[in-house]
Short mmCIF file of C-alpha atoms in Angstrom, two decimals:
data_model
loop_
_atom_site.label_atom_id
_atom_site.label_comp_id
_atom_site.label_asym_id
_atom_site.label_seq_id
_atom_site.Cartn_x
_atom_site.Cartn_y
_atom_site.Cartn_z
CA MET A 1 -70.77 114.20 59.50
CA LYS A 2 -71.21 117.45 61.33
CA LYS A 3 -68.66 118.04 64.04
CA ASN A 4 -70.31 119.37 67.16
CA GLY A 5 -69.25 119.74 70.74
CA ARG A 6 -70.02 116.14 71.56
CA PHE A 7 -67.71 114.93 68.79
CA TYR A 8 -64.77 116.93 70.12
CA PHE A 9 -65.52 115.86 73.68
CA LEU A 10 -65.38 112.19 72.63
CA ASP A 11 -62.16 112.93 70.72
CA CYS A 12 -60.50 114.27 73.83
CA LEU A 13 -61.84 111.41 75.95
CA TYR A 14 -60.44 108.72 73.63
CA LEU A 15 -57.11 110.51 73.33
CA LEU A 16 -56.95 110.60 77.12
CA ILE A 17 -57.70 106.85 77.28
CA MET A 18 -54.79 106.42 74.87
CA ILE A 19 -52.26 108.63 76.64
CA LEU A 20 -53.13 108.26 80.33
CA PRO A 21 -52.04 104.59 80.68
CA ILE A 22 -48.59 105.45 79.31
CA LEU A 23 -48.26 108.43 81.66
CA GLY A 24 -49.47 106.26 84.53
CA GLY A 25 -46.85 103.66 83.70
CA ILE A 26 -44.11 106.30 83.70
CA VAL A 27 -45.29 107.68 87.05
CA LEU A 28 -45.44 104.18 88.53
CA ARG A 29 -41.94 103.46 87.29
CA VAL A 30 -40.54 106.69 88.70
CA LEU A 31 -42.24 106.08 92.06
CA THR A 32 -41.21 102.44 92.49
CA HIS A 33 -37.75 102.35 90.94
CA PRO A 34 -34.92 103.61 93.10
CA ALA A 35 -32.34 105.79 91.39
CA GLU A 36 -29.44 103.65 90.25
CA SER A 37 -26.06 104.17 88.67
CA GLY A 38 -23.79 101.92 86.67
CA VAL A 39 -24.75 98.71 84.93
CA SER A 40 -27.90 97.06 86.14
CA ILE A 41 -29.77 94.48 84.12
CA ARG A 42 -32.74 93.09 85.93
CA GLY A 43 -36.02 91.41 85.17
CA ALA A 44 -39.50 92.70 85.80
CA GLN A 45 -40.10 94.19 89.21
CA VAL A 46 -42.56 92.23 91.34
CA PHE A 47 -45.21 94.48 92.90
CA CYS A 48 -47.17 91.98 94.97
CA THR A 49 -48.09 88.31 95.16
CA ILE A 50 -51.64 87.07 95.50
CA PRO A 51 -51.97 83.70 97.25
CA MET A 52 -53.56 81.09 95.03
CA PRO A 53 -54.26 77.38 95.61
CA VAL A 54 -51.69 75.84 93.21
CA GLN A 55 -49.14 78.59 92.88
CA ASP A 56 -49.02 82.18 94.06
CA LEU A 57 -50.03 84.69 91.42
CA ILE A 58 -47.25 87.22 90.95
CA ILE A 59 -48.29 90.70 89.84
CA SER A 60 -45.17 92.05 88.17
CA GLU A 61 -44.25 94.98 86.02
CA SER A 62 -44.78 93.02 82.83
CA GLN A 63 -48.42 92.29 83.64
CA ILE A 64 -49.13 95.89 84.60
CA ASN A 65 -47.42 97.16 81.47
CA SER A 66 -49.24 94.77 79.17
CA TRP A 67 -52.56 95.92 80.63
CA LEU A 68 -51.49 99.50 80.06
CA VAL A 69 -50.70 98.66 76.43
CA ILE A 70 -54.08 96.95 76.04
CA LEU A 71 -55.81 100.08 77.40
CA ALA A 72 -53.81 102.35 75.11
CA VAL A 73 -54.57 100.25 72.03
CA PHE A 74 -58.25 100.22 73.06
CA GLY A 75 -58.20 104.01 73.21
CA LEU A 76 -56.47 104.18 69.83
CA CYS A 77 -59.11 101.93 68.26
CA LEU A 78 -61.93 104.02 69.72
CA TYR A 79 -60.25 107.20 68.54
CA LEU A 80 -59.80 105.89 65.01
CA THR A 81 -63.27 104.45 64.59
CA HIS A 82 -65.63 106.93 66.21
CA GLY A 83 -67.78 109.10 63.99
CA LEU A 84 -67.55 106.87 60.93
CA SER A 85 -69.53 107.95 57.91
CA ALA A 86 -69.85 106.41 54.46
CA ARG A 87 -70.08 109.65 52.55
CA PHE A 88 -67.58 112.04 54.14
CA PRO A 89 -64.68 110.00 55.52
CA THR A 90 -62.40 111.83 57.90
CA LYS A 91 -58.64 111.38 57.87
CA ARG A 92 -58.66 108.96 60.79
CA GLN A 93 -61.37 106.89 59.10
CA VAL A 94 -59.11 106.53 56.06
CA VAL A 95 -56.31 105.34 58.36
CA ALA A 96 -58.59 102.82 60.08
CA GLU A 97 -59.85 101.51 56.74
CA TRP A 98 -56.28 101.19 55.49
CA ILE A 99 -55.31 99.14 58.56
CA VAL A 100 -58.29 96.82 58.21
CA GLU A 101 -57.82 96.37 54.48
CA LYS A 102 -54.10 95.68 54.77
CA THR A 103 -54.61 93.08 57.51
CA GLU A 104 -57.36 91.34 55.58
CA GLU A 105 -55.16 91.28 52.50
CA LEU A 106 -52.25 89.84 54.49
CA VAL A 107 -54.40 87.15 56.07
CA TYR A 108 -56.03 86.25 52.75
CA GLU A 109 -52.68 85.99 51.00
CA ASN A 110 -51.07 83.81 53.63
CA MET A 111 -53.92 81.69 54.94
CA GLY A 112 -56.37 81.30 52.09
CA PRO A 113 -60.12 81.87 51.97
CA PHE A 114 -61.01 79.39 54.72
CA PHE A 115 -59.32 81.51 57.41
CA LYS A 116 -60.79 84.86 56.37
CA GLY A 117 -62.15 85.48 59.86
CA PHE A 118 -58.67 85.46 61.35
CA SER A 119 -57.78 89.05 60.50
CA PRO A 120 -58.98 90.60 63.81
CA PHE A 121 -56.91 88.08 65.78
CA ILE A 122 -53.81 88.68 63.66
CA CYS A 123 -54.26 92.44 63.91
CA ALA A 124 -54.61 92.15 67.69
CA ILE A 125 -51.37 90.14 67.91
CA LEU A 126 -49.57 92.66 65.70
CA ALA A 127 -50.79 95.65 67.71
CA LEU A 128 -50.20 94.14 71.14
CA SER A 129 -46.73 92.82 70.34
CA GLY A 130 -45.65 95.89 68.41
CA PHE A 131 -46.81 98.43 70.98
CA SER A 132 -45.43 96.32 73.84
CA SER A 133 -41.98 96.42 72.28
CA LEU A 134 -42.30 100.13 71.48
CA LEU A 135 -42.96 100.79 75.17
CA THR A 136 -39.19 101.02 75.63
CA LEU A 137 -39.34 104.39 73.88
CA PHE A 138 -41.03 105.78 77.00
CA GLY A 139 -38.44 104.20 79.26
CA LEU A 140 -40.86 101.56 80.51
CA TYR A 141 -40.20 97.85 80.88
CA PRO A 142 -41.35 96.12 77.69
CA PRO A 143 -43.62 93.15 78.54
CA THR A 144 -42.27 91.22 75.54
CA SER A 145 -38.86 90.92 77.20
CA ASP A 146 -40.50 88.75 79.86
CA LEU A 147 -40.59 85.11 78.80
CA ASN A 148 -43.88 84.47 80.64
CA VAL A 149 -45.87 86.97 78.57
CA VAL A 150 -44.61 85.73 75.23
CA ALA A 151 -44.92 82.11 76.30
CA GLY A 152 -48.58 82.80 77.06
CA TRP A 153 -49.14 84.04 73.52
CA ALA A 154 -47.22 81.08 72.08
CA ILE A 155 -49.36 78.63 74.06
CA LEU A 156 -52.48 80.37 72.73
CA VAL A 157 -51.19 79.93 69.19
CA PHE A 158 -50.31 76.29 69.93
CA ILE A 159 -53.89 75.63 71.09
CA LEU A 160 -55.19 77.20 67.88
CA ILE A 161 -52.84 75.07 65.75
CA THR A 162 -53.93 71.89 67.54
CA TYR A 163 -57.60 72.84 67.24
CA TYR A 164 -57.33 73.28 63.49
CA LYS A 165 -55.33 70.06 63.15
CA MET A 166 -58.09 68.24 64.99
CA LYS A 167 -60.80 69.58 62.67
CA CYS A 168 -60.89 66.19 60.92
CA GLY A 169 -61.28 64.25 64.14
CA PRO A 170 -58.76 63.09 66.75
CA TRP A 171 -57.88 59.92 64.85
CA GLN A 172 -56.67 61.93 61.85
CA TYR A 173 -54.60 64.07 64.24
CA ILE A 174 -52.90 61.06 65.82
CA LYS A 175 -52.29 59.55 62.40
CA SER A 176 -50.56 62.72 61.23
CA PHE A 177 -47.71 62.06 63.67
CA GLY A 178 -46.64 58.91 61.83
CA ASP A 179 -46.62 60.81 58.60
CA PRO A 180 -43.81 59.50 56.38
CA VAL A 181 -43.14 56.35 58.45
CA PRO A 182 -44.40 55.54 61.96
CA LEU A 183 -40.77 55.14 63.05
CA LEU A 184 -40.34 58.92 62.98
CA SER A 185 -43.25 59.68 65.29
CA PRO A 186 -41.07 60.70 68.29
CA LEU A 187 -39.37 63.29 66.10
CA ASN A 188 -42.76 64.58 64.98
CA VAL A 189 -43.87 64.95 68.58
CA ILE A 190 -40.67 66.87 69.38
CA SER A 191 -41.15 69.20 66.42
CA GLU A 192 -44.76 69.75 67.50
CA VAL A 193 -43.63 70.82 70.98
CA ALA A 194 -40.75 72.87 69.58
CA THR A 195 -43.14 75.17 67.72
CA PRO A 196 -44.41 77.22 70.71
CA VAL A 197 -41.02 77.01 72.46
CA SER A 198 -39.16 78.46 69.49
CA MET A 199 -41.81 81.13 68.93
CA ALA A 200 -41.61 82.28 72.54
CA PHE A 201 -37.81 82.16 72.71
CA ARG A 202 -37.41 84.01 69.42
CA HIS A 203 -39.55 86.97 70.41
CA TYR A 204 -38.28 87.16 73.98
CA GLY A 205 -34.64 86.67 73.04
CA ASN A 206 -34.69 89.37 70.40
CA VAL A 207 -36.22 92.02 72.65
CA LEU A 208 -34.15 91.09 75.69
CA SER A 209 -30.87 90.96 73.76
CA GLY A 210 -31.59 94.46 72.49
CA THR A 211 -32.06 95.70 76.05
CA VAL A 212 -28.90 93.97 77.30
CA ILE A 213 -26.72 95.24 74.45
CA SER A 214 -28.07 98.80 74.81
CA THR A 215 -27.34 98.78 78.54
CA LEU A 216 -23.82 97.41 78.04
CA VAL A 217 -23.02 99.94 75.32
CA ALA A 218 -24.33 102.83 77.42
CA ALA A 219 -22.24 101.70 80.42
CA GLY A 220 -19.18 101.23 78.23
CA LEU A 221 -19.56 104.70 76.73
CA SER A 222 -19.81 106.32 80.15
CA GLY A 223 -16.62 104.51 81.19
CA LEU A 224 -14.86 105.59 77.99
CA SER A 225 -15.80 109.23 78.44
CA ALA A 226 -14.58 109.05 82.06
CA ILE A 227 -11.20 107.81 80.78
CA LEU A 228 -11.00 110.46 78.07
CA LEU A 229 -12.13 113.49 80.07
CA GLY A 230 -11.77 112.23 83.65
CA ASN A 231 -8.85 114.46 84.56
CA LEU A 232 -10.54 117.69 83.47
CA PRO A 233 -11.31 119.92 86.44
CA GLY A 234 -14.72 120.38 87.97
CA ILE A 235 -17.99 119.39 86.39
CA LEU A 236 -16.49 119.07 82.90
CA GLY A 237 -14.92 115.73 83.78
CA GLU A 238 -18.12 114.28 85.14
CA ILE A 239 -20.30 114.70 82.07
CA PRO A 240 -20.50 111.36 80.19
CA PHE A 241 -20.52 113.22 76.89
CA LEU A 242 -20.16 110.09 74.75
CA GLN A 243 -23.51 108.89 76.07
CA ILE A 244 -25.28 111.72 74.26
CA GLY A 245 -26.76 110.55 71.02
CA ILE A 246 -24.69 107.43 70.36
CA PRO A 247 -26.99 104.98 72.24
CA ALA A 248 -29.92 106.46 70.31
CA VAL A 249 -28.52 104.99 67.09
CA LEU A 250 -28.68 101.52 68.64
CA SER A 251 -32.14 102.28 69.95
CA VAL A 252 -33.41 102.92 66.41
CA TYR A 253 -32.46 99.37 65.49
CA PHE A 254 -33.19 97.47 68.69
CA ASP A 255 -36.30 99.25 69.89
CA ILE A 256 -38.08 100.43 66.77
CA PHE A 257 -36.99 98.20 63.88
CA SER A 258 -36.49 94.97 65.81
CA GLY A 259 -39.65 95.43 67.88
CA CYS A 260 -41.85 95.96 64.83
CA LEU A 261 -40.10 93.18 62.91
CA GLN A 262 -40.61 90.69 65.74
CA ALA A 263 -44.31 91.57 65.94
CA TYR A 264 -44.61 91.01 62.19
CA ILE A 265 -42.71 87.73 62.38
CA PHE A 266 -44.80 86.46 65.29
CA ALA A 267 -48.02 87.23 63.40
CA MET A 268 -46.62 85.75 60.18
CA LEU A 269 -45.53 82.51 61.87
CA THR A 270 -48.92 82.25 63.57
CA MET A 271 -50.62 82.46 60.21
CA LEU A 272 -48.25 80.04 58.52
CA TYR A 273 -48.37 77.41 61.27
CA ILE A 274 -52.16 77.50 61.55
CA SER A 275 -52.82 77.36 57.84
CA SER A 276 -50.16 74.74 57.09
CA GLY A 277 -51.26 72.48 59.96
CA PHE A 278 -54.86 72.48 58.77
CA PRO A 279 -55.55 69.50 56.45
CA ALA A 280 -57.71 71.39 53.94
CA ASP A 281 -58.21 68.56 51.41
CA LEU A 282 -59.21 66.03 54.05
CA TYR A 283 -61.59 68.54 55.58
CA GLU A 284 -63.30 69.16 52.23
CA GLN A 285 -63.61 65.41 51.58
CA ARG A 286 -65.03 64.85 55.03
CA LYS A 287 -67.55 67.65 54.58
CA LEU A 288 -68.64 66.24 51.21
CA ARG A 289 -68.96 62.74 52.65
CA LYS A 290 -71.05 63.97 55.56
CA ALA A 291 -73.29 65.94 53.21
CA THR A 292 -73.85 62.90 50.97
CA ILE A 293 -74.60 60.67 53.97
CA LYS A 294 -77.13 63.21 55.17
CA SER A 295 -78.82 63.50 51.78
CA VAL A 296 -78.93 59.69 51.33
CA SER A 297 -80.43 59.11 54.77
CA LYS A 298 -83.11 61.65 54.02
CA MET B 1 -12.12 76.75 100.93
CA LEU B 2 -15.73 77.92 100.59
CA GLU B 3 -14.59 81.08 98.84
CA LEU B 4 -12.63 78.98 96.36
CA ALA B 5 -15.66 76.81 95.64
CA ILE B 6 -17.92 79.82 95.09
CA GLY B 7 -15.27 81.43 92.93
CA ILE B 8 -15.01 78.32 90.77
CA ILE B 9 -18.81 78.28 90.39
CA LEU B 10 -18.97 81.95 89.33
CA GLY B 11 -16.02 81.66 86.99
CA CYS B 12 -17.30 78.52 85.33
CA CYS B 13 -20.75 80.08 84.86
CA ALA B 14 -19.15 83.07 83.10
CA LEU B 15 -16.95 80.78 80.98
CA GLY B 16 -19.96 78.67 80.05
CA ALA B 17 -21.95 81.73 79.04
CA GLY B 18 -19.11 82.96 76.87
CA THR B 19 -18.67 79.54 75.29
CA ALA B 20 -22.38 79.21 74.62
CA MET B 21 -22.36 82.37 72.57
CA ILE B 22 -19.99 80.79 70.03
CA ALA B 23 -23.27 79.58 68.57
CA GLY B 24 -23.74 83.14 67.35
CA VAL B 25 -21.32 82.36 64.50
CA GLY B 26 -23.76 80.01 62.78
CA PRO B 27 -26.74 82.34 62.39
CA GLY B 28 -24.35 85.11 61.32
CA ILE B 29 -23.02 83.07 58.41
CA GLY B 30 -26.48 81.80 57.54
CA GLU B 31 -28.13 85.20 57.54
CA GLY B 32 -25.25 86.64 55.55
CA ASN B 33 -25.79 83.99 52.89
CA ALA B 34 -29.53 84.65 52.88
CA VAL B 35 -29.08 88.39 52.43
CA ALA B 36 -26.48 87.89 49.70
CA LYS B 37 -28.82 85.64 47.77
CA ALA B 38 -31.69 88.08 48.28
CA CYS B 39 -29.54 90.90 46.87
CA GLU B 40 -28.77 88.75 43.85
CA ALA B 41 -32.44 87.99 43.37
CA ILE B 42 -33.38 91.66 43.60
CA GLY B 43 -30.64 92.51 41.12
CA ARG B 44 -32.02 89.97 38.66
CA GLN B 45 -35.67 90.86 39.14
CA PRO B 46 -36.06 94.33 40.68
CA GLU B 47 -39.86 94.15 40.35
CA CYS B 48 -40.02 91.39 43.01
CA LYS B 49 -38.20 93.53 45.58
CA SER B 50 -40.93 93.67 48.23
CA GLN B 51 -41.69 89.96 48.09
CA VAL B 52 -38.02 89.00 48.23
CA THR B 53 -37.44 91.34 51.17
CA THR B 54 -40.38 89.91 53.11
CA THR B 55 -39.31 86.34 52.53
CA MET B 56 -35.72 87.19 53.43
CA LEU B 57 -36.74 88.80 56.71
CA MET B 58 -38.83 85.75 57.61
CA GLY B 59 -35.97 83.43 56.76
CA CYS B 60 -33.50 85.53 58.74
CA ALA B 61 -35.79 85.47 61.75
CA ILE B 62 -36.06 81.71 61.63
CA ALA B 63 -32.32 81.26 61.05
CA GLU B 64 -31.72 83.42 64.11
CA THR B 65 -33.51 80.93 66.36
CA THR B 66 -30.47 78.78 67.08
CA GLY B 67 -28.47 81.84 68.07
CA LEU B 68 -31.28 82.93 70.37
CA TYR B 69 -31.33 79.54 72.06
CA ALA B 70 -27.66 80.08 72.83
CA LEU B 71 -28.47 83.58 74.08
CA VAL B 72 -31.14 82.23 76.43
CA ILE B 73 -28.69 79.65 77.77
CA ALA B 74 -26.06 82.35 78.29
CA ILE B 75 -28.51 84.64 80.09
CA LEU B 76 -29.60 81.77 82.33
CA LEU B 77 -25.95 81.00 83.08
CA ILE B 78 -25.17 84.60 84.00
CA PHE B 79 -28.27 85.65 85.93
CA VAL B 80 -29.89 82.48 87.27
CA ALA B 81 -27.35 79.68 87.57
CA PRO B 82 -24.81 81.25 90.00
CA ASN B 83 -27.41 81.95 92.70
CA MET B 84 -28.94 78.52 92.32
CA LEU B 85 -25.60 76.66 92.38
CA VAL B 86 -24.29 78.63 95.36
CA ASP B 87 -27.53 77.84 97.20
CA VAL B 88 -27.07 74.14 96.42
CA LEU B 89 -23.48 74.30 97.64
CA LEU B 90 -24.37 76.05 100.89
CA LYS B 91 -27.21 73.62 101.51
CA SER B 92 -24.97 70.60 100.98
CA ILE B 93 -22.47 71.99 103.47
CA GLY B 94 -25.28 72.54 105.93
#
């Protein structure tokens, strides 16, 4: 493909769509957060509440930040996929193809051929969760450390699991609760409910614990450096020199590694729960039976 | 008297949060076992390294769940429970 002025203009536009939301988030944070010192661990800041019939809708930092992440990922997708050509692939096209191929491979390996169409959904979960956790690198509030956001995703996954369990009719679904013996059905119901709860708590707890531990370590280091160098004269005693660099080591684990790992685990568990809850053999039998009934009645 | 009551509430919330995090011992032992076994498996069959690592990370994440439940309880006890309990106390006094 020939690169002309329009191509480069679109390039810049998509890059701006990618970068501007992050910059906007940083500006919003700087404008709305008062300067603070010492240890402060707090939840998402509430910007405004919109009155609603059942319960007031709270617009908080986590919602704003997740929309910013969605915009940024949208810009990234546009940037990677514009100007595709079959004969002369550009570098970004190779990257986009690699992402798509890897996700399809992952979904095929873990879910089987019936769920081939799931790869866009899984990729969306991976991107949204991963980039949300990586938002801490810009000093923004990560939406995944808010239980409400992650609980929303977990409920979505729970609906999907139930939908695929009900593929063979509601009666089959109810029967699956009394699986080994009907006596155990309360336990089965509990384990069914525990799925979304544990998914939400796992993701939220991991990201939030990283934030809490990082804050505590940073505060502790500033106190330690005040003890060590506090009696030096002038400005020398006020520099928390232990805070330079040491919290960054923790950040590599808690922000980058743990954030990406949790995104991967959330996507992986989604795939496993959906594909293991789906009664594939029964579904095939049912399809065959329906087909034979149809052909006989004809 | 009111100060004493509020002090007991705050102190017991902190004690409860600390006690809840004893649950962190379990996942630590469990994940340590999992990683040890994964190392053994990789040592026996180095060609399966990527698969073993993936499975181990999944298993570790699931084993961590109980510890995270304790963490959620502890966070609730530190950040949410004191305000709520003090409100209940003040309301009951009138």
